[in-house]
mmCIF file of C-alpha atoms in Angstrom:
data_model
loop_
_atom_site.group_PDB
_atom_site.id
_atom_site.type_symbol
_atom_site.label_atom_id
_atom_site.label_comp_id
_atom_site.label_asym_id
_atom_site.label_seq_id
_atom_site.Cartn_x
_atom_site.Cartn_y
_atom_site.Cartn_z
ATOM 1 C CA SER A 193 -0.020 -0.008 -0.001
ATOM 2 C CA ARG A 194 1.002 3.652 -0.255
ATOM 3 C CA LEU A 195 1.556 3.884 3.523
ATOM 4 C CA VAL A 196 3.973 0.917 3.467
ATOM 5 C CA ASP A 197 5.920 2.485 0.589
ATOM 6 C CA VAL A 198 6.207 5.738 2.520
ATOM 7 C CA LEU A 199 7.261 3.984 5.734
ATOM 8 C CA ARG A 200 10.017 2.090 3.902
ATOM 9 C CA SER A 201 11.374 5.164 2.153
ATOM 10 C CA ASP A 202 13.789 7.676 3.626
ATOM 11 C CA ALA A 203 11.000 10.205 4.310
ATOM 12 C CA ARG A 204 10.309 11.687 7.717
ATOM 13 C CA VAL A 205 6.861 10.384 8.565
ATOM 14 C CA LEU A 206 4.329 11.248 11.254
ATOM 15 C CA CYS A 207 1.409 8.818 11.728
ATOM 16 C CA LEU A 208 -1.503 10.268 13.684
ATOM 17 C CA LEU A 209 -3.897 8.212 15.830
ATOM 18 C CA ASN A 210 -5.864 9.932 18.570
ATOM 19 C CA ARG A 211 -6.020 6.881 20.836
ATOM 20 C CA LYS A 212 -3.470 6.340 23.521
ATOM 21 C CA GLY A 213 -2.421 2.926 24.917
ATOM 22 C CA ARG A 214 -2.468 -0.399 23.142
ATOM 23 C CA SER A 215 -6.121 -0.815 22.285
ATOM 24 C CA GLY A 216 -9.257 1.255 22.549
ATOM 25 C CA LEU A 217 -11.618 -1.686 21.931
ATOM 26 C CA SER A 218 -11.017 -5.432 21.902
ATOM 27 C CA SER A 219 -13.008 -8.594 21.324
ATOM 28 C CA CYS A 220 -12.401 -12.276 21.968
ATOM 29 C CA ALA A 221 -10.653 -13.974 19.084
ATOM 30 C CA ALA A 222 -12.721 -17.163 19.687
ATOM 31 C CA CYS A 223 -16.318 -15.888 20.136
ATOM 32 C CA ASP A 224 -16.183 -12.200 19.161
ATOM 33 C CA GLU A 225 -17.470 -11.081 22.546
ATOM 34 C CA LEU A 226 -16.524 -7.462 23.251
ATOM 35 C CA ALA A 227 -14.072 -7.082 26.151
ATOM 36 C CA THR A 228 -16.016 -5.196 28.816
ATOM 37 C CA CYS A 229 -15.692 -4.536 32.565
ATOM 38 C CA GLU A 230 -17.549 -7.010 34.736
ATOM 39 C CA ARG A 231 -18.019 -4.294 37.366
ATOM 40 C CA CYS A 232 -19.431 -1.325 35.372
ATOM 41 C CA GLY A 233 -19.919 -2.643 31.837
ATOM 42 C CA ALA A 234 -17.605 -0.135 30.108
ATOM 43 C CA SER A 235 -15.082 -1.220 27.444
ATOM 44 C CA VAL A 236 -11.654 -2.235 28.763
ATOM 45 C CA VAL A 237 -8.221 -1.558 27.305
ATOM 46 C CA GLN A 238 -5.113 -3.687 27.258
ATOM 47 C CA GLY A 239 -2.562 -2.625 29.888
ATOM 48 C CA ASP A 240 1.214 -2.862 29.533
ATOM 49 C CA ASP A 241 1.264 -6.094 31.582
ATOM 50 C CA THR A 242 -1.306 -7.843 29.285
ATOM 51 C CA THR A 243 -4.095 -7.266 31.848
ATOM 52 C CA LEU A 244 -7.365 -5.646 30.871
ATOM 53 C CA VAL A 245 -8.023 -2.245 32.494
ATOM 54 C CA CYS A 246 -11.262 -0.361 32.804
ATOM 55 C CA ARG A 247 -10.714 3.408 32.298
ATOM 56 C CA ARG A 248 -14.061 4.204 33.913
ATOM 57 C CA CYS A 249 -13.737 2.521 37.306
ATOM 58 C CA GLY A 250 -10.082 1.352 37.308
ATOM 59 C CA THR A 251 -10.778 -2.409 37.596
ATOM 60 C CA HIS A 252 -7.979 -4.707 36.448
ATOM 61 C CA ARG A 253 -8.509 -8.300 35.404
ATOM 62 C CA PRO A 254 -6.631 -11.014 33.452
ATOM 63 C CA GLN A 255 -6.918 -11.154 29.665
ATOM 64 C CA VAL A 256 -9.750 -13.683 29.760
ATOM 65 C CA CYS A 257 -13.104 -13.544 27.878
ATOM 66 C CA LEU A 258 -16.032 -13.313 30.284
ATOM 67 C CA ARG A 259 -18.207 -15.370 27.913
ATOM 68 C CA CYS A 260 -16.085 -18.308 26.751
ATOM 69 C CA GLY A 261 -12.901 -18.102 28.817
ATOM 70 C CA GLY A 262 -10.703 -17.499 25.782
ATOM 71 C CA THR A 263 -7.367 -15.856 26.386
ATOM 72 C CA ARG A 264 -6.685 -14.378 22.894
ATOM 73 C CA MET A 265 -7.972 -10.933 22.105
ATOM 74 C CA LYS A 266 -8.103 -9.091 18.808
ATOM 75 C CA ASN A 267 -7.823 -5.319 18.474
ATOM 76 C CA LEU A 268 -10.795 -3.542 16.956
ATOM 77 C CA ARG A 269 -9.428 -0.072 17.663
ATOM 78 C CA VAL A 270 -5.687 -0.116 18.136
ATOM 79 C CA GLY A 271 -4.027 2.563 20.280
ATOM 80 C CA VAL A 272 -0.772 4.444 19.688
ATOM 81 C CA ARG A 273 1.343 1.928 21.550
ATOM 82 C CA ARG A 274 0.038 -1.069 19.568
ATOM 83 C CA ALA A 275 0.219 0.950 16.323
ATOM 84 C CA ARG A 276 3.918 1.667 16.994
ATOM 85 C CA GLU A 277 4.641 -2.044 17.261
ATOM 86 C CA GLU A 278 2.779 -2.808 13.995
ATOM 87 C CA LEU A 279 4.335 0.141 12.139
ATOM 88 C CA GLU A 280 7.845 -0.943 13.130
ATOM 89 C CA ALA A 281 7.165 -4.322 11.581
ATOM 90 C CA LEU A 282 5.975 -2.635 8.369
ATOM 91 C CA ALA A 283 8.619 0.086 8.224
ATOM 92 C CA LEU A 284 11.593 -2.139 9.035
ATOM 93 C CA ARG A 285 13.052 0.777 11.024
ATOM 94 C CA PRO A 286 12.495 2.192 14.535
ATOM 95 C CA VAL A 287 9.280 4.073 15.248
ATOM 96 C CA ALA A 288 9.037 6.614 18.059
ATOM 97 C CA GLU A 289 5.896 7.316 20.117
ATOM 98 C CA LEU A 290 4.746 10.813 20.958
ATOM 99 C CA THR A 291 1.556 11.836 22.881
ATOM 100 C CA ALA A 292 0.551 14.683 25.161
ATOM 101 C CA GLU A 293 2.067 12.796 28.104
ATOM 102 C CA HIS A 294 5.524 13.058 26.536
ATOM 103 C CA GLU A 295 7.664 16.218 26.776
ATOM 104 C CA ALA A 296 8.537 18.215 23.657
ATOM 105 C CA GLY A 297 11.370 16.511 21.852
ATOM 106 C CA ALA A 298 10.609 13.165 23.472
ATOM 107 C CA ALA A 299 10.538 11.480 20.084
ATOM 108 C CA GLY A 300 14.197 12.357 19.667
ATOM 109 C CA PRO A 301 15.748 14.680 17.088
ATOM 110 C CA GLY A 302 16.818 11.729 14.923
ATOM 111 C CA ALA A 303 13.428 9.989 14.840
ATOM 112 C CA GLU A 304 12.447 9.474 11.211
ATOM 113 C CA VAL A 305 9.086 7.769 11.861
ATOM 114 C CA VAL A 306 6.840 8.908 14.692
ATOM 115 C CA VAL A 307 3.385 7.708 15.675
ATOM 116 C CA GLY A 308 1.363 9.807 18.096
ATOM 117 C CA THR A 309 -1.760 11.691 18.981
ATOM 118 C CA GLU A 310 -2.592 15.192 17.711
ATOM 119 C CA ALA A 311 -0.086 16.539 20.292
ATOM 120 C CA ALA A 312 2.647 15.448 17.844
ATOM 121 C CA LEU A 313 1.452 18.094 15.395
ATOM 122 C CA HIS A 314 2.526 20.692 17.982
ATOM 123 C CA HIS A 315 5.783 19.059 19.050
ATOM 124 C CA LEU A 316 7.323 18.459 15.627
ATOM 125 C CA ASP A 317 8.680 21.228 13.409
ATOM 126 C CA ALA A 318 8.559 19.630 9.939
ATOM 127 C CA VAL A 319 8.078 16.250 8.366
ATOM 128 C CA ASP A 320 7.773 14.938 4.779
ATOM 129 C CA VAL A 321 4.543 12.963 5.274
ATOM 130 C CA VAL A 322 1.655 13.090 7.759
ATOM 131 C CA ALA A 323 -0.542 9.981 7.653
ATOM 132 C CA PHE A 324 -3.941 9.931 9.467
ATOM 133 C CA LEU A 325 -4.377 6.262 10.367
ATOM 134 C CA ASP A 326 -8.008 6.589 11.318
ATOM 135 C CA LEU A 327 -9.568 9.963 10.444
ATOM 136 C CA ASP A 328 -12.996 8.364 10.862
ATOM 137 C CA HIS A 329 -12.370 8.407 14.632
ATOM 138 C CA GLU A 330 -12.406 12.240 14.359
ATOM 139 C CA LEU A 331 -15.176 12.536 11.769
ATOM 140 C CA LEU A 332 -17.608 10.375 13.775
ATOM 141 C CA ALA A 333 -16.688 11.697 17.231
ATOM 142 C CA PRO A 334 -19.747 12.414 19.430
ATOM 143 C CA ARG A 335 -19.061 16.175 19.492
ATOM 144 C CA TYR A 336 -20.971 18.798 17.647
ATOM 145 C CA ARG A 337 -17.735 20.409 16.430
ATOM 146 C CA ALA A 338 -16.246 17.063 15.220
ATOM 147 C CA ALA A 339 -16.058 17.990 11.529
ATOM 148 C CA GLU A 340 -14.639 21.435 12.232
ATOM 149 C CA GLU A 341 -11.995 20.009 14.552
ATOM 150 C CA ALA A 342 -11.080 17.220 12.063
ATOM 151 C CA LEU A 343 -10.559 19.765 9.294
ATOM 152 C CA GLY A 344 -8.386 21.799 11.707
ATOM 153 C CA LEU A 345 -6.160 18.717 12.261
ATOM 154 C CA VAL A 346 -5.770 18.162 8.527
ATOM 155 C CA ALA A 347 -4.957 21.835 7.936
ATOM 156 C CA ARG A 348 -2.315 21.793 10.646
ATOM 157 C CA ALA A 349 -0.863 18.623 9.158
ATOM 158 C CA ALA A 350 -0.693 20.390 5.761
ATOM 159 C CA ARG A 351 1.237 23.226 7.360
ATOM 160 C CA LEU A 352 3.663 20.783 8.929
ATOM 161 C CA VAL A 353 4.544 19.282 5.546
ATOM 162 C CA GLY A 354 4.370 22.589 3.686
ATOM 163 C CA GLY A 355 8.004 23.476 4.445
ATOM 164 C CA VAL A 356 9.251 20.573 2.356
ATOM 165 C CA PRO A 357 9.391 21.913 -1.246
ATOM 166 C CA GLY A 358 7.703 19.554 -3.649
ATOM 167 C CA ALA A 359 7.774 16.561 -1.288
ATOM 168 C CA GLY A 360 5.200 17.216 1.463
ATOM 169 C CA ARG A 361 2.171 14.944 1.525
ATOM 170 C CA VAL A 362 -0.829 14.280 3.753
ATOM 171 C CA LEU A 363 -2.279 10.756 3.604
ATOM 172 C CA ILE A 364 -5.744 10.015 4.933
ATOM 173 C CA GLN A 365 -7.103 6.540 5.684
ATOM 174 C CA THR A 366 -10.904 6.648 5.809
ATOM 175 C CA ARG A 367 -14.032 4.689 4.990
ATOM 176 C CA LEU A 368 -15.828 7.961 4.261
ATOM 177 C CA PRO A 369 -14.091 9.343 1.163
ATOM 178 C CA ASP A 370 -17.083 11.527 0.290
ATOM 179 C CA HIS A 371 -17.290 13.192 3.736
ATOM 180 C CA GLU A 372 -17.231 16.959 3.477
ATOM 181 C CA VAL A 373 -14.002 17.150 5.520
ATOM 182 C CA VAL A 374 -12.180 14.795 3.146
ATOM 183 C CA ARG A 375 -13.501 16.599 0.076
ATOM 184 C CA ALA A 376 -12.610 19.984 1.561
ATOM 185 C CA ALA A 377 -9.050 18.813 2.224
ATOM 186 C CA LEU A 378 -8.724 17.291 -1.241
ATOM 187 C CA LEU A 379 -9.967 20.407 -3.018
ATOM 188 C CA ALA A 380 -8.587 22.968 -0.583
ATOM 189 C CA ASP A 381 -12.092 24.293 -0.117
ATOM 190 C CA PRO A 382 -13.104 24.687 3.564
ATOM 191 C CA SER A 383 -16.450 26.208 2.533
ATOM 192 C CA ARG A 384 -17.681 22.654 1.905
ATOM 193 C CA VAL A 385 -17.454 21.983 5.656
ATOM 194 C CA ALA A 386 -18.911 25.360 6.535
ATOM 195 C CA GLU A 387 -21.975 24.815 4.358
ATOM 196 C CA ALA A 388 -22.651 21.295 5.621
ATOM 197 C CA GLU A 389 -22.090 22.341 9.256
ATOM 198 C CA THR A 390 -24.384 25.394 8.957
ATOM 199 C CA ALA A 391 -27.321 23.241 7.816
ATOM 200 C CA ARG A 392 -26.545 20.555 10.399
ATOM 201 C CA ARG A 393 -26.334 22.953 13.339
ATOM 202 C CA GLU A 394 -29.434 24.852 12.378
ATOM 203 C CA LEU A 395 -31.344 21.527 12.330
ATOM 204 C CA LEU A 396 -29.926 20.430 15.690
ATOM 205 C CA GLY A 397 -30.015 23.835 17.399
ATOM 206 C CA PHE A 398 -26.264 24.114 17.967
ATOM 207 C CA PRO A 399 -24.134 27.286 17.847
ATOM 208 C CA PRO A 400 -23.932 29.512 15.961
ATOM 209 C CA ALA A 401 -27.576 28.867 15.060
ATOM 210 C CA THR A 402 -28.380 29.341 18.743
ATOM 211 C CA ALA A 403 -26.617 30.614 21.875
ATOM 212 C CA MET A 404 -25.776 27.842 24.353
ATOM 213 C CA ALA A 405 -24.230 27.494 27.789
ATOM 214 C CA LEU A 406 -23.264 24.522 29.950
ATOM 215 C CA VAL A 407 -23.600 24.953 33.716
ATOM 216 C CA SER A 408 -21.755 22.642 36.092
ATOM 217 C CA GLY A 409 -20.103 22.492 39.494
ATOM 218 C CA ALA A 410 -21.243 22.005 43.073
ATOM 219 C CA ALA A 411 -23.358 25.171 42.990
ATOM 220 C CA ALA A 412 -25.015 24.339 39.609
ATOM 221 C CA PRO A 413 -28.226 22.815 41.062
ATOM 222 C CA ALA A 414 -28.848 25.918 43.174
ATOM 223 C CA PHE A 415 -28.055 28.228 40.238
ATOM 224 C CA VAL A 416 -30.387 26.429 37.851
ATOM 225 C CA GLU A 417 -33.177 26.270 40.436
ATOM 226 C CA ALA A 418 -32.915 30.046 40.959
ATOM 227 C CA LEU A 419 -32.862 30.584 37.226
ATOM 228 C CA GLY A 420 -36.208 28.874 36.742
ATOM 229 C CA ALA A 421 -37.657 28.872 33.229
ATOM 230 C CA PRO A 422 -37.564 32.395 31.851
ATOM 231 C CA ALA A 423 -39.209 33.147 28.506
ATOM 232 C CA GLY A 424 -36.957 32.416 25.574
ATOM 233 C CA LEU A 425 -34.616 30.125 27.501
ATOM 234 C CA GLU A 426 -34.591 26.316 27.181
ATOM 235 C CA VAL A 427 -33.154 24.433 30.176
ATOM 236 C CA LEU A 428 -32.109 20.812 29.640
ATOM 237 C CA GLY A 429 -30.602 18.354 32.119
ATOM 238 C CA PRO A 430 -29.018 17.429 34.297
ATOM 239 C CA ALA A 431 -26.805 14.984 32.411
ATOM 240 C CA ASP A 432 -23.465 13.981 33.961
ATOM 241 C CA GLY A 433 -23.902 16.776 36.469
ATOM 242 C CA ARG A 434 -24.340 19.450 33.789
ATOM 243 C CA TRP A 435 -27.287 21.549 32.548
ATOM 244 C CA MET A 436 -27.519 22.922 29.044
ATOM 245 C CA LEU A 437 -29.118 26.308 28.536
ATOM 246 C CA ARG A 438 -30.151 27.403 25.023
ATOM 247 C CA ALA A 439 -31.562 30.633 23.698
ATOM 248 C CA ALA A 440 -32.153 32.223 20.313
ATOM 249 C CA SER A 441 -29.528 34.883 20.834
ATOM 250 C CA HIS A 442 -26.552 35.683 23.082
ATOM 251 C CA ALA A 443 -28.355 38.729 24.398
ATOM 252 C CA GLN A 444 -31.213 36.562 25.728
ATOM 253 C CA LEU A 445 -28.829 33.971 27.154
ATOM 254 C CA CYS A 446 -26.530 36.463 28.879
ATOM 255 C CA ASP A 447 -29.423 38.449 30.278
ATOM 256 C CA ALA A 448 -30.870 35.295 31.861
ATOM 257 C CA LEU A 449 -27.499 34.278 33.290
ATOM 258 C CA ALA A 450 -26.914 37.760 34.715
ATOM 259 C CA SER A 451 -30.326 37.850 36.380
ATOM 260 C CA VAL A 452 -29.460 35.140 38.903
ATOM 261 C CA PRO A 453 -27.243 35.905 41.940
ATOM 262 C CA ARG A 454 -24.254 33.546 42.062
ATOM 263 C CA PRO A 455 -24.721 30.974 44.834
ATOM 264 C CA ALA A 456 -21.920 29.936 47.190
ATOM 265 C CA GLY A 457 -19.723 27.138 45.885
ATOM 266 C CA ARG A 458 -17.952 26.237 42.675
ATOM 267 C CA LEU A 459 -19.879 27.185 39.564
ATOM 268 C CA ARG A 460 -18.756 26.873 35.924
ATOM 269 C CA VAL A 461 -20.591 28.452 33.024
ATOM 270 C CA GLU A 462 -19.333 27.781 29.480
ATOM 271 C CA VAL A 463 -20.953 29.859 26.765
ATOM 272 C CA ASP A 464 -20.858 28.198 23.354
ATOM 273 C CA PRO A 465 -18.693 25.377 24.709
ATOM 274 C CA LEU A 466 -15.977 24.001 22.510
ATOM 275 C CA ARG A 467 -16.614 20.459 23.577
ATOM 276 C CA MET A 468 -19.945 18.960 24.550
#
């Protein structure tokens, strides 16, 4: 494949995968049962010592299928650590790992192939090739700004390879070749994303079609109770200890927020939150 050819060339390559660890999702190789936590039901990840670890409640258990007792697991969503091992086998040369947990320069000045999360885009100065190993993970993320953020990553990758005259390339692995982000990157036309996002956010009632705020913290219940249900303001929640407030304009939203005295205790109000 094109990625293998790039890895085995003398190019400086950055492979991006926004999943830390060895595996984000596994299943039993014998019966296909998803590997989940027996305590809370969340998916588990493979630890460094071959145990399975729940990131929600911290439970550790042996790498054994809860359904059939099988001890072999297959990766459905590999993480950076596992990807590094597989890329080394393909590249036939060392591959460094770089995530937000590593300090700047941790990949080493002589590292020719690096695999990491989006933090690597900020740590490295210039490379010949940036390869997105799973852009669908960004395109399908459960965030209302997922498409916008994915295009931002691709644009930053293009800047990173832009300093290599005539040689810089951005490779994208995706099952959604017609997605507006992929088409916008291919045609250098970000308006394709803007047009699709405008229609989508108007339909769903997300900013900038509406004004929105997330209210959280220990004092949030008292604040929301004092706020009540003023005209023109929609109050939704709580969900995960947060309330969502939505209004047709920022003037309506801010007037409603300002009308309530701040209660004692920690209170956080995010207007038009970046992540939700």
